[in-house]
mmCIF file of C-alpha atoms (C1' of nucleotides) in Angstrom:
data_model
loop_
_atom_site.group_PDB
_atom_site.id
_atom_site.type_symbol
_atom_site.label_atom_id
_atom_site.label_comp_id
_atom_site.label_asym_id
_atom_site.label_seq_id
_atom_site.Cartn_x
_atom_site.Cartn_y
_atom_site.Cartn_z
ATOM 1 C CA MET A 1 85.906 60.459 -98.080
ATOM 2 C CA ALA A 2 86.285 60.441 -94.566
ATOM 3 C CA HIS A 3 86.983 57.304 -92.446
ATOM 4 C CA ARG A 4 87.283 57.581 -88.684
ATOM 5 C CA PRO A 5 90.716 57.027 -87.964
ATOM 6 C CA ILE A 6 92.278 53.158 -87.097
ATOM 7 C CA PRO A 7 93.104 53.926 -83.425
ATOM 8 C CA GLU A 8 96.766 54.321 -82.844
ATOM 9 C CA PRO A 9 99.296 51.585 -81.313
ATOM 10 C CA PHE A 10 98.509 50.346 -78.286
ATOM 11 C CA GLN A 11 95.739 53.292 -77.583
ATOM 12 C CA ARG A 12 93.134 50.567 -77.701
ATOM 13 C CA ASP A 13 91.293 50.013 -74.641
ATOM 14 C CA ARG A 14 87.807 50.285 -74.863
ATOM 15 C CA HIS A 15 87.849 51.686 -78.067
ATOM 16 C CA ASP A 16 84.699 50.462 -80.511
ATOM 17 C CA HIS A 17 86.570 47.587 -82.724
ATOM 18 C CA GLN A 18 83.460 47.378 -84.772
ATOM 19 C CA GLU A 19 84.430 50.726 -86.352
ATOM 20 C CA CYS A 20 87.738 49.180 -86.733
ATOM 21 C CA VAL A 21 86.435 46.188 -89.049
ATOM 22 C CA SER A 22 84.213 48.773 -91.092
ATOM 23 C CA SER A 23 86.652 51.167 -92.024
ATOM 24 C CA ALA A 24 89.064 48.177 -92.933
ATOM 25 C CA VAL A 25 86.695 46.693 -95.260
ATOM 26 C CA GLU A 26 85.601 50.302 -96.607
ATOM 27 C CA ALA A 27 89.189 51.129 -97.141
ATOM 28 C CA ALA A 28 89.546 47.964 -98.945
ATOM 29 C CA HIS A 29 86.583 48.837 -101.084
ATOM 30 C CA GLU A 30 87.771 51.677 -102.120
ATOM 31 C CA LEU A 31 91.141 50.241 -102.962
ATOM 32 C CA CYS A 32 89.986 47.507 -105.029
ATOM 33 C CA VAL A 33 87.763 50.082 -106.833
ATOM 34 C CA ARG A 34 90.418 52.028 -107.699
ATOM 35 C CA ARG A 35 92.638 49.331 -108.485
ATOM 36 C CA ARG A 36 90.190 47.778 -110.905
ATOM 37 C CA ILE A 37 90.410 44.295 -108.769
ATOM 38 C CA ARG A 38 87.722 42.106 -106.981
ATOM 39 C CA LEU A 39 87.101 42.198 -103.276
ATOM 40 C CA THR A 40 84.908 39.117 -103.498
ATOM 41 C CA GLU A 41 82.356 38.151 -100.907
ATOM 42 C CA LEU A 42 84.744 35.657 -99.738
ATOM 43 C CA ARG A 43 87.658 37.960 -99.573
ATOM 44 C CA ARG A 44 85.723 40.448 -97.969
ATOM 45 C CA ARG A 45 85.012 38.030 -95.314
ATOM 46 C CA VAL A 46 88.025 36.768 -94.538
ATOM 47 C CA LEU A 47 89.595 40.544 -94.342
ATOM 48 C CA GLU A 48 86.986 40.862 -91.811
ATOM 49 C CA LEU A 49 88.041 37.450 -89.701
ATOM 50 C CA VAL A 50 91.167 38.704 -89.865
ATOM 51 C CA TRP A 51 89.936 42.029 -88.697
ATOM 52 C CA GLY A 52 88.265 40.175 -85.746
ATOM 53 C CA GLY A 53 91.178 41.118 -83.503
ATOM 54 C CA HIS A 54 94.054 43.105 -83.247
ATOM 55 C CA ALA A 55 96.103 40.099 -82.431
ATOM 56 C CA PRO A 56 97.100 37.382 -85.208
ATOM 57 C CA ILE A 57 95.036 34.898 -86.660
ATOM 58 C CA GLY A 58 96.255 31.469 -88.063
ATOM 59 C CA ALA A 59 94.714 30.356 -91.614
ATOM 60 C CA TYR A 60 93.483 27.431 -89.979
ATOM 61 C CA ASP A 61 91.799 29.665 -87.435
ATOM 62 C CA ILE A 62 90.182 31.675 -90.287
ATOM 63 C CA LEU A 63 88.940 28.451 -92.022
ATOM 64 C CA ASP A 64 87.351 27.302 -88.542
ATOM 65 C CA THR A 65 84.868 30.136 -88.591
ATOM 66 C CA LEU A 66 84.793 30.353 -92.643
ATOM 67 C CA ARG A 67 83.380 26.277 -92.232
ATOM 68 C CA GLY A 68 80.233 27.165 -90.764
ATOM 69 C CA GLU A 69 79.443 29.703 -93.095
ATOM 70 C CA ARG A 70 80.783 27.876 -96.246
ATOM 71 C CA ARG A 71 80.939 24.244 -96.388
ATOM 72 C CA SER A 72 82.804 24.162 -99.255
ATOM 73 C CA ALA A 73 85.887 25.970 -97.196
ATOM 74 C CA ALA A 74 89.123 24.537 -97.291
ATOM 75 C CA PRO A 75 92.659 25.341 -96.537
ATOM 76 C CA ALA A 76 93.236 26.711 -100.179
ATOM 77 C CA THR A 77 90.039 28.577 -100.083
ATOM 78 C CA VAL A 78 92.104 30.793 -97.246
ATOM 79 C CA TYR A 79 94.875 31.175 -98.823
ATOM 80 C CA ARG A 80 94.137 32.075 -101.713
ATOM 81 C CA ALA A 81 92.292 34.362 -100.004
ATOM 82 C CA LEU A 82 94.680 35.521 -97.795
ATOM 83 C CA ASP A 83 97.321 35.676 -100.879
ATOM 84 C CA PHE A 84 95.045 38.436 -102.427
ATOM 85 C CA LEU A 85 94.822 40.333 -99.460
ATOM 86 C CA LEU A 86 98.573 40.107 -98.727
ATOM 87 C CA GLU A 87 99.087 41.268 -102.711
ATOM 88 C CA ASN A 88 97.426 43.930 -101.988
ATOM 89 C CA GLY A 89 98.804 45.385 -99.007
ATOM 90 C CA LEU A 90 95.357 45.030 -97.139
ATOM 91 C CA VAL A 91 96.788 42.690 -94.420
ATOM 92 C CA HIS A 92 100.101 41.500 -93.175
ATOM 93 C CA ARG A 93 101.826 38.260 -92.598
ATOM 94 C CA ILE A 94 103.504 37.782 -89.141
ATOM 95 C CA GLU A 95 106.372 35.766 -89.761
ATOM 96 C CA SER A 96 107.555 34.873 -86.497
ATOM 97 C CA LEU A 97 103.907 33.726 -85.748
ATOM 98 C CA ASN A 98 102.959 32.155 -88.847
ATOM 99 C CA ALA A 99 99.663 34.225 -88.920
ATOM 100 C CA PHE A 100 97.922 37.716 -90.328
ATOM 101 C CA VAL A 101 96.810 40.883 -89.182
ATOM 102 C CA GLY A 102 95.107 43.647 -90.865
ATOM 103 C CA CYS A 103 96.991 46.413 -92.220
ATOM 104 C CA GLY A 104 95.216 50.092 -90.648
ATOM 105 C CA ALA A 105 97.000 51.533 -93.323
ATOM 106 C CA PRO A 106 96.333 49.793 -96.969
ATOM 107 C CA ARG A 107 96.522 52.783 -99.087
ATOM 108 C CA GLN A 108 100.229 53.443 -99.264
ATOM 109 C CA ALA A 109 102.510 50.942 -100.355
ATOM 110 C CA HIS A 110 104.894 50.081 -97.302
ATOM 111 C CA SER A 111 106.413 46.853 -95.223
ATOM 112 C CA GLY A 112 105.830 47.952 -92.048
ATOM 113 C CA GLN A 113 107.031 47.607 -88.625
ATOM 114 C CA PHE A 114 105.414 45.076 -85.812
ATOM 115 C CA LEU A 115 105.202 45.531 -82.248
ATOM 116 C CA ILE A 116 103.569 42.394 -81.022
ATOM 117 C CA CYS A 117 103.004 41.971 -77.200
ATOM 118 C CA ARG A 118 103.818 38.362 -75.988
ATOM 119 C CA ALA A 119 101.330 39.026 -72.963
ATOM 120 C CA CYS A 120 98.142 40.088 -74.445
ATOM 121 C CA ASP A 121 98.706 39.097 -77.956
ATOM 122 C CA THR A 122 98.198 42.352 -79.377
ATOM 123 C CA VAL A 123 99.795 43.594 -82.767
ATOM 124 C CA ALA A 124 100.775 47.216 -84.012
ATOM 125 C CA GLU A 125 101.707 48.138 -87.156
ATOM 126 C CA ILE A 126 104.198 51.036 -87.012
ATOM 127 C CA ASP A 127 105.422 52.921 -90.432
ATOM 128 C CA ASP A 128 108.781 54.259 -89.308
ATOM 129 C CA GLY A 129 110.123 55.994 -91.836
ATOM 130 C CA GLU A 130 113.831 56.137 -89.823
ATOM 131 C CA ILE A 131 113.617 52.502 -89.144
ATOM 132 C CA ALA A 132 113.293 51.648 -92.634
ATOM 133 C CA GLY A 133 115.986 54.229 -93.698
ATOM 134 C CA VAL A 134 118.272 52.876 -91.324
ATOM 135 C CA LEU A 135 117.906 49.325 -92.673
ATOM 136 C CA SER A 136 117.939 49.978 -96.178
ATOM 137 C CA ARG A 137 121.163 52.705 -95.768
ATOM 138 C CA ASN A 138 122.986 49.854 -93.706
ATOM 139 C CA ALA A 139 122.338 47.262 -95.839
ATOM 140 C CA ALA A 140 123.501 49.587 -98.801
ATOM 141 C CA LYS A 141 126.829 49.721 -97.311
ATOM 142 C CA LEU A 142 127.807 46.310 -96.934
ATOM 143 C CA GLY A 143 126.414 46.569 -101.120
ATOM 144 C CA PHE A 144 123.089 44.641 -100.196
ATOM 145 C CA ARG A 145 119.874 45.761 -102.291
ATOM 146 C CA VAL A 146 116.816 45.641 -100.032
ATOM 147 C CA ASP A 147 113.656 44.855 -101.196
ATOM 148 C CA ARG A 148 111.699 43.988 -98.467
ATOM 149 C CA GLN A 149 111.852 44.268 -94.790
ATOM 150 C CA THR A 150 110.653 41.629 -92.512
ATOM 151 C CA VAL A 151 110.969 43.998 -88.920
ATOM 152 C CA GLU A 152 109.482 42.260 -85.930
ATOM 153 C CA LEU A 153 109.830 43.509 -82.075
ATOM 154 C CA THR A 154 108.210 40.987 -79.674
ATOM 155 C CA GLY A 155 108.043 41.987 -75.909
ATOM 156 C CA LEU A 156 105.777 43.887 -73.868
ATOM 157 C CA CYS A 157 102.742 46.691 -74.686
ATOM 158 C CA PRO A 158 102.615 49.635 -72.665
ATOM 159 C CA ALA A 159 99.657 48.417 -70.746
ATOM 160 C CA CYS A 160 101.063 44.663 -70.047
ATOM 161 C CA ALA A 161 104.496 46.163 -69.101
ATOM 162 C CA ASP A 162 103.040 48.444 -66.289
ATOM 163 C CA ALA A 163 101.146 45.105 -65.267
ATOM 164 C CA ALA A 164 104.628 43.509 -65.198
ATOM 165 C CA GLY A 165 106.131 46.069 -63.509
ATOM 166 C CA MET B 1 143.109 30.958 -78.439
ATOM 167 C CA ALA B 2 142.998 32.611 -82.074
ATOM 168 C CA HIS B 3 140.568 31.376 -84.319
ATOM 169 C CA ARG B 4 140.666 32.078 -88.575
ATOM 170 C CA PRO B 5 137.675 34.586 -88.662
ATOM 171 C CA ILE B 6 134.844 33.711 -90.629
ATOM 172 C CA PRO B 7 134.333 35.615 -93.871
ATOM 173 C CA GLU B 8 132.744 38.855 -93.683
ATOM 174 C CA PRO B 9 129.156 39.060 -95.403
ATOM 175 C CA PHE B 10 129.387 38.810 -98.942
ATOM 176 C CA GLN B 11 133.519 38.166 -99.117
ATOM 177 C CA ARG B 12 132.603 34.844 -99.550
ATOM 178 C CA ASP B 13 133.791 33.665 -102.971
ATOM 179 C CA ARG B 14 136.060 31.224 -103.292
ATOM 180 C CA HIS B 15 136.527 30.511 -99.435
ATOM 181 C CA ASP B 16 137.504 27.361 -97.994
ATOM 182 C CA HIS B 17 134.038 26.556 -96.534
ATOM 183 C CA GLN B 18 135.513 23.775 -94.301
ATOM 184 C CA GLU B 19 137.347 26.399 -92.476
ATOM 185 C CA CYS B 20 133.823 27.945 -91.774
ATOM 186 C CA VAL B 21 132.461 24.761 -90.063
ATOM 187 C CA SER B 22 135.523 23.889 -88.481
ATOM 188 C CA SER B 23 135.885 27.342 -86.833
ATOM 189 C CA ALA B 24 131.869 27.427 -85.964
ATOM 190 C CA VAL B 25 132.324 23.607 -84.074
ATOM 191 C CA GLU B 26 135.818 25.153 -82.206
ATOM 192 C CA ALA B 27 133.833 27.817 -81.174
ATOM 193 C CA ALA B 28 130.882 26.117 -79.888
ATOM 194 C CA HIS B 29 133.394 23.376 -78.565
ATOM 195 C CA GLU B 30 134.576 26.324 -76.155
ATOM 196 C CA LEU B 31 131.328 27.790 -75.793
ATOM 197 C CA CYS B 32 130.051 24.541 -74.212
ATOM 198 C CA VAL B 33 132.773 23.619 -71.973
ATOM 199 C CA ARG B 34 132.585 27.191 -70.861
ATOM 200 C CA ARG B 35 128.918 26.863 -70.241
ATOM 201 C CA ARG B 36 129.155 23.924 -68.810
ATOM 202 C CA ILE B 37 126.539 22.389 -71.389
ATOM 203 C CA ARG B 38 127.152 19.568 -73.757
ATOM 204 C CA LEU B 39 128.302 19.351 -77.084
ATOM 205 C CA THR B 40 127.177 15.866 -77.453
ATOM 206 C CA GLU B 41 127.482 13.979 -80.482
ATOM 207 C CA LEU B 42 124.279 14.170 -82.549
ATOM 208 C CA ARG B 43 124.240 18.388 -81.769
ATOM 209 C CA ARG B 44 127.790 18.580 -82.691
ATOM 210 C CA ARG B 45 126.874 16.632 -86.182
ATOM 211 C CA VAL B 46 123.605 19.149 -86.702
ATOM 212 C CA LEU B 47 125.682 21.945 -86.176
ATOM 213 C CA GLU B 48 128.368 21.026 -88.972
ATOM 214 C CA LEU B 49 125.220 20.304 -91.296
ATOM 215 C CA VAL B 50 123.337 23.807 -90.547
ATOM 216 C CA TRP B 51 126.981 24.848 -91.654
ATOM 217 C CA GLY B 52 127.152 22.815 -94.558
ATOM 218 C CA GLY B 53 126.931 26.289 -96.158
ATOM 219 C CA HIS B 54 125.885 29.701 -96.169
ATOM 220 C CA ALA B 55 122.313 29.287 -97.164
ATOM 221 C CA PRO B 56 119.504 28.706 -94.435
ATOM 222 C CA ILE B 57 118.865 24.851 -94.385
ATOM 223 C CA GLY B 58 114.976 23.661 -93.211
ATOM 224 C CA ALA B 59 114.803 21.094 -90.363
ATOM 225 C CA TYR B 60 113.892 17.907 -92.931
ATOM 226 C CA ASP B 61 116.655 18.686 -94.678
ATOM 227 C CA ILE B 62 119.031 18.126 -92.002
ATOM 228 C CA LEU B 63 116.997 14.810 -91.143
ATOM 229 C CA ASP B 64 117.313 13.634 -94.638
ATOM 230 C CA THR B 65 121.596 13.300 -94.287
ATOM 231 C CA LEU B 66 121.094 12.292 -90.555
ATOM 232 C CA ARG B 67 118.955 9.670 -91.783
ATOM 233 C CA GLY B 68 121.966 8.126 -93.713
ATOM 234 C CA GLU B 69 124.389 8.579 -90.698
ATOM 235 C CA ARG B 70 121.751 7.335 -87.709
ATOM 236 C CA ARG B 71 119.309 5.238 -88.697
ATOM 237 C CA SER B 72 117.263 6.491 -85.293
ATOM 238 C CA ALA B 73 116.804 9.879 -86.651
ATOM 239 C CA ALA B 74 113.517 11.609 -86.672
ATOM 240 C CA PRO B 75 111.874 14.990 -86.562
ATOM 241 C CA ALA B 76 112.178 15.366 -82.899
ATOM 242 C CA THR B 77 115.883 14.494 -82.802
ATOM 243 C CA VAL B 78 116.457 17.057 -85.122
ATOM 244 C CA TYR B 79 114.430 19.691 -83.676
ATOM 245 C CA ARG B 80 116.023 18.920 -80.101
ATOM 246 C CA ALA B 81 119.486 19.579 -81.539
ATOM 247 C CA LEU B 82 118.529 22.618 -83.152
ATOM 248 C CA ASP B 83 116.645 23.789 -80.088
ATOM 249 C CA PHE B 84 119.596 23.371 -77.693
ATOM 250 C CA LEU B 85 121.709 25.288 -80.461
ATOM 251 C CA LEU B 86 119.433 28.334 -80.576
ATOM 252 C CA GLU B 87 118.598 28.533 -77.300
ATOM 253 C CA ASN B 88 122.774 28.955 -77.120
ATOM 254 C CA GLY B 89 123.094 31.265 -79.828
ATOM 255 C CA LEU B 90 124.843 28.650 -81.962
ATOM 256 C CA VAL B 91 122.691 28.841 -84.720
ATOM 257 C CA HIS B 92 120.189 31.117 -85.837
ATOM 258 C CA ARG B 93 116.219 30.742 -87.120
ATOM 259 C CA ILE B 94 115.159 32.680 -90.057
ATOM 260 C CA GLU B 95 111.286 33.387 -89.701
ATOM 261 C CA SER B 96 110.616 34.001 -92.904
ATOM 262 C CA LEU B 97 112.107 30.735 -94.227
ATOM 263 C CA ASN B 98 111.034 28.433 -91.603
ATOM 264 C CA ALA B 99 115.065 27.382 -91.688
ATOM 265 C CA PHE B 100 118.202 28.064 -89.931
ATOM 266 C CA VAL B 101 121.824 29.409 -90.354
ATOM 267 C CA GLY B 102 125.006 29.015 -88.177
ATOM 268 C CA CYS B 103 125.795 32.282 -86.301
ATOM 269 C CA GLY B 104 129.343 33.235 -87.126
ATOM 270 C CA ALA B 105 129.912 35.169 -83.714
ATOM 271 C CA PRO B 106 128.400 32.930 -80.793
ATOM 272 C CA ARG B 107 130.330 34.352 -77.939
ATOM 273 C CA GLN B 108 128.308 37.455 -77.873
ATOM 274 C CA ALA B 109 124.529 37.593 -76.800
ATOM 275 C CA HIS B 110 122.784 38.991 -79.731
ATOM 276 C CA SER B 111 119.500 39.098 -81.587
ATOM 277 C CA GLY B 112 120.893 39.526 -85.320
ATOM 278 C CA GLN B 113 119.945 41.080 -88.386
ATOM 279 C CA PHE B 114 119.924 38.838 -91.419
ATOM 280 C CA LEU B 115 120.411 39.823 -95.145
ATOM 281 C CA ILE B 116 118.888 37.423 -97.238
ATOM 282 C CA CYS B 117 120.249 36.903 -101.422
ATOM 283 C CA ARG B 118 116.890 35.959 -103.048
ATOM 284 C CA ALA B 119 119.161 34.956 -106.173
ATOM 285 C CA CYS B 120 121.702 32.439 -104.295
ATOM 286 C CA ASP B 121 119.873 32.159 -100.909
ATOM 287 C CA THR B 122 123.362 33.197 -99.568
ATOM 288 C CA VAL B 123 122.603 34.722 -95.478
ATOM 289 C CA ALA B 124 124.745 37.187 -94.229
ATOM 290 C CA GLU B 125 124.254 37.738 -90.204
ATOM 291 C CA ILE B 126 125.026 41.342 -89.173
ATOM 292 C CA ASP B 127 125.179 42.384 -85.586
ATOM 293 C CA ASP B 128 124.482 46.050 -86.457
ATOM 294 C CA GLY B 129 124.070 47.953 -82.906
ATOM 295 C CA GLU B 130 122.496 51.190 -84.606
ATOM 296 C CA ILE B 131 119.859 48.878 -86.219
ATOM 297 C CA ALA B 132 119.118 47.685 -82.817
ATOM 298 C CA GLY B 133 119.156 50.782 -81.266
ATOM 299 C CA VAL B 134 116.457 52.593 -83.439
ATOM 300 C CA LEU B 135 114.460 49.716 -83.045
ATOM 301 C CA SER B 136 114.249 49.593 -78.909
ATOM 302 C CA ARG B 137 114.519 53.549 -79.212
ATOM 303 C CA ASN B 138 111.448 54.445 -81.475
ATOM 304 C CA ALA B 139 109.877 51.219 -79.806
ATOM 305 C CA ALA B 140 110.547 52.688 -76.273
ATOM 306 C CA LYS B 141 108.860 55.975 -77.665
ATOM 307 C CA LEU B 142 105.833 54.208 -77.795
ATOM 308 C CA GLY B 143 106.046 52.800 -74.707
ATOM 309 C CA PHE B 144 106.553 49.661 -75.700
ATOM 310 C CA ARG B 145 109.188 47.437 -74.135
ATOM 311 C CA VAL B 146 111.410 45.076 -76.361
ATOM 312 C CA ASP B 147 112.653 41.454 -75.439
ATOM 313 C CA ARG B 148 113.623 40.519 -78.999
ATOM 314 C CA GLN B 149 114.500 41.588 -82.541
ATOM 315 C CA THR B 150 113.452 39.788 -85.564
ATOM 316 C CA VAL B 151 115.045 41.938 -88.673
ATOM 317 C CA GLU B 152 115.368 39.959 -92.122
ATOM 318 C CA LEU B 153 115.899 42.063 -95.047
ATOM 319 C CA THR B 154 115.435 40.215 -98.394
ATOM 320 C CA GLY B 155 117.180 41.386 -101.484
ATOM 321 C CA LEU B 156 119.991 40.936 -103.628
ATOM 322 C CA CYS B 157 123.783 40.327 -102.169
ATOM 323 C CA PRO B 158 126.473 42.420 -103.616
ATOM 324 C CA ALA B 159 127.428 39.712 -106.426
ATOM 325 C CA CYS B 160 123.867 39.107 -107.589
ATOM 326 C CA ALA B 161 122.774 42.591 -107.633
ATOM 327 C CA ASP B 162 125.566 42.895 -110.227
ATOM 328 C CA ALA B 163 124.820 40.322 -112.191
ATOM 329 C CA ALA B 164 121.201 41.503 -112.436
ATOM 330 C CA GLY B 165 122.294 45.261 -113.335
ATOM 331 C "C1'" DT C 1 127.362 1.782 -56.684
ATOM 332 C "C1'" DG C 2 123.192 4.065 -56.554
ATOM 333 C "C1'" DT C 3 120.615 7.671 -57.960
ATOM 334 C "C1'" DA C 4 119.057 11.880 -60.140
ATOM 335 C "C1'" DT C 5 119.497 14.101 -64.216
ATOM 336 C "C1'" DT C 6 119.783 15.019 -69.081
ATOM 337 C "C1'" DT C 7 119.783 12.929 -73.623
ATOM 338 C "C1'" DT C 8 118.271 10.301 -77.072
ATOM 339 C "C1'" DG C 9 114.823 6.635 -79.420
ATOM 340 C "C1'" DT C 10 110.424 5.841 -80.782
ATOM 341 C "C1'" DT C 11 105.477 6.649 -82.212
ATOM 342 C "C1'" DA C 12 102.574 9.642 -82.972
ATOM 343 C "C1'" DT C 13 99.880 13.645 -84.179
ATOM 344 C "C1'" DG C 14 99.365 18.339 -84.483
ATOM 345 C "C1'" DT C 15 100.319 22.614 -87.987
ATOM 346 C "C1'" DT C 16 100.759 24.951 -91.623
ATOM 347 C "C1'" DA C 17 100.629 25.301 -96.416
ATOM 348 C "C1'" DT C 18 100.615 24.391 -101.721
ATOM 349 C "C1'" DA C 19 99.876 21.381 -106.294
ATOM 350 C "C1'" DA C 20 96.629 20.247 -109.380
ATOM 351 C "C1'" DC C 21 92.789 19.915 -112.027
ATOM 352 C "C1'" DA C 22 87.564 20.809 -112.331
ATOM 353 C "C1'" DT C 23 83.482 24.220 -111.943
ATOM 354 C "C1'" DA C 24 81.755 28.312 -112.314
ATOM 355 C "C1'" DC C 25 81.528 33.197 -112.396
ATOM 356 C "C1'" DT C 26 82.336 37.979 -114.378
ATOM 357 C "C1'" DA C 27 83.891 40.668 -117.637
ATOM 358 C "C1'" DT C 28 84.005 42.074 -123.097
ATOM 359 C "C1'" DG C 29 83.889 42.296 -127.591
ATOM 360 C "C1'" DT C 30 80.422 41.027 -131.291
ATOM 361 C "C1'" DA D 1 72.131 37.279 -126.470
ATOM 362 C "C1'" DC D 2 76.386 34.881 -127.478
ATOM 363 C "C1'" DA D 3 80.767 33.327 -127.384
ATOM 364 C "C1'" DT D 4 85.135 33.130 -125.277
ATOM 365 C "C1'" DA D 5 88.569 34.637 -122.358
ATOM 366 C "C1'" DG D 6 90.314 35.285 -118.102
ATOM 367 C "C1'" DT D 7 89.451 35.096 -113.013
ATOM 368 C "C1'" DA D 8 87.898 32.841 -109.071
ATOM 369 C "C1'" DT D 9 86.170 29.043 -106.380
ATOM 370 C "C1'" DG D 10 85.600 23.963 -105.481
ATOM 371 C "C1'" DT D 11 87.622 19.522 -104.397
ATOM 372 C "C1'" DT D 12 90.984 16.423 -103.450
ATOM 373 C "C1'" DA D 13 95.023 15.324 -102.362
ATOM 374 C "C1'" DT D 14 99.740 15.649 -100.312
ATOM 375 C "C1'" DA D 15 103.566 18.155 -99.067
ATOM 376 C "C1'" DA D 16 106.051 20.949 -95.312
ATOM 377 C "C1'" DC D 17 107.443 21.993 -90.943
ATOM 378 C "C1'" DA D 18 106.521 21.248 -85.838
ATOM 379 C "C1'" DT D 19 105.572 18.726 -81.106
ATOM 380 C "C1'" DA D 20 103.745 15.757 -77.319
ATOM 381 C "C1'" DA D 21 104.406 12.015 -74.754
ATOM 382 C "C1'" DC D 22 106.611 8.338 -73.081
ATOM 383 C "C1'" DA D 23 110.373 4.977 -72.820
ATOM 384 C "C1'" DA D 24 115.538 3.719 -72.846
ATOM 385 C "C1'" DA D 25 119.898 4.785 -72.504
ATOM 386 C "C1'" DA D 26 123.833 7.395 -71.206
ATOM 387 C "C1'" DT D 27 126.149 10.538 -67.943
ATOM 388 C "C1'" DA D 28 127.130 13.353 -63.710
ATOM 389 C "C1'" DC D 29 127.922 12.815 -59.357
ATOM 390 C "C1'" DA D 30 127.079 11.948 -54.082
#
DNA sequence: TGTATTTTGTTATGTTATAACATACTATGT
DNA sequence: ACATAGTATGTTATAACATAACAAAATACA
């Protein structure tokens, strides 16, 4: 079935963000059906909260909101839901921020690279085969076999770079 | 003046590690003289502890050792020394591990890329211009201006890859 | 020597994450 | 429908990582 595509990196001004959230939840739902795993109410809700914006959100920020809705919410509640979402590629962890962002393209397996604006906190995920290729290849030249790539580029997004001159 | 070079990534079997430590301390000393900043006893000692091996070490592991030598040691003691060493490029932080490794080539400014063996915990720093170039260039194509690159590749080093088959 | 600056000491607290065990829910075979 | 195995969540406690704020000591340097 057809989804409206999630906006491309940094083309995000004045977009209907609710559309991002519902697309992400719908994609997650389909992925879970396909894999015969359960997108429970809790997991769906945590996914929505991660998709609250295009900025990374911390586990305890998620918890703060969740507590207003579910009196049993505790750190383990959130971390377990996040673990599930991470394992299934529905969210990514930004290591340099100890925070989480939604994955815009959960269909394909990928590690992804992240562009993190230090001014507006927006994170764009890219899945750049050239980058992944150079990393794997150059590691392999040293005899290193790469399992997982963590690539996080911090700087200024186009809008903030313009504003900063 | 001449230093014996710190061993190349993954050529580290049976090397004299004390040589790595003393090289690193000597390089740090010279860098601090040149920059007119102070490599105090505390900072020198923390640098040595970071260089205790080629595996990343956590701040609280450093603290545990330091407490045996200096009864006033507290978290802030260690973090302040680490901040100094980080600012001056003498150590690097491995974001995906919340831990620190010594920098083998503190003379030049660089962000570096890290190859982290998940079997033996050895970390090798590389400073690969091709990688840095592709990252900056491909981010720039999207209008993103990169300040800082975090590149951490987890996998198996040559020795552990051989052992694993 | 006096004074400004930097470094370290000290205490407290904030933030992020996991362990361990109990209970509840869901799917499946009979 | 029932038993039961497996999965998910509740609950309490604690571990691991990091910073804030102010005092005291050491150092640089006029």
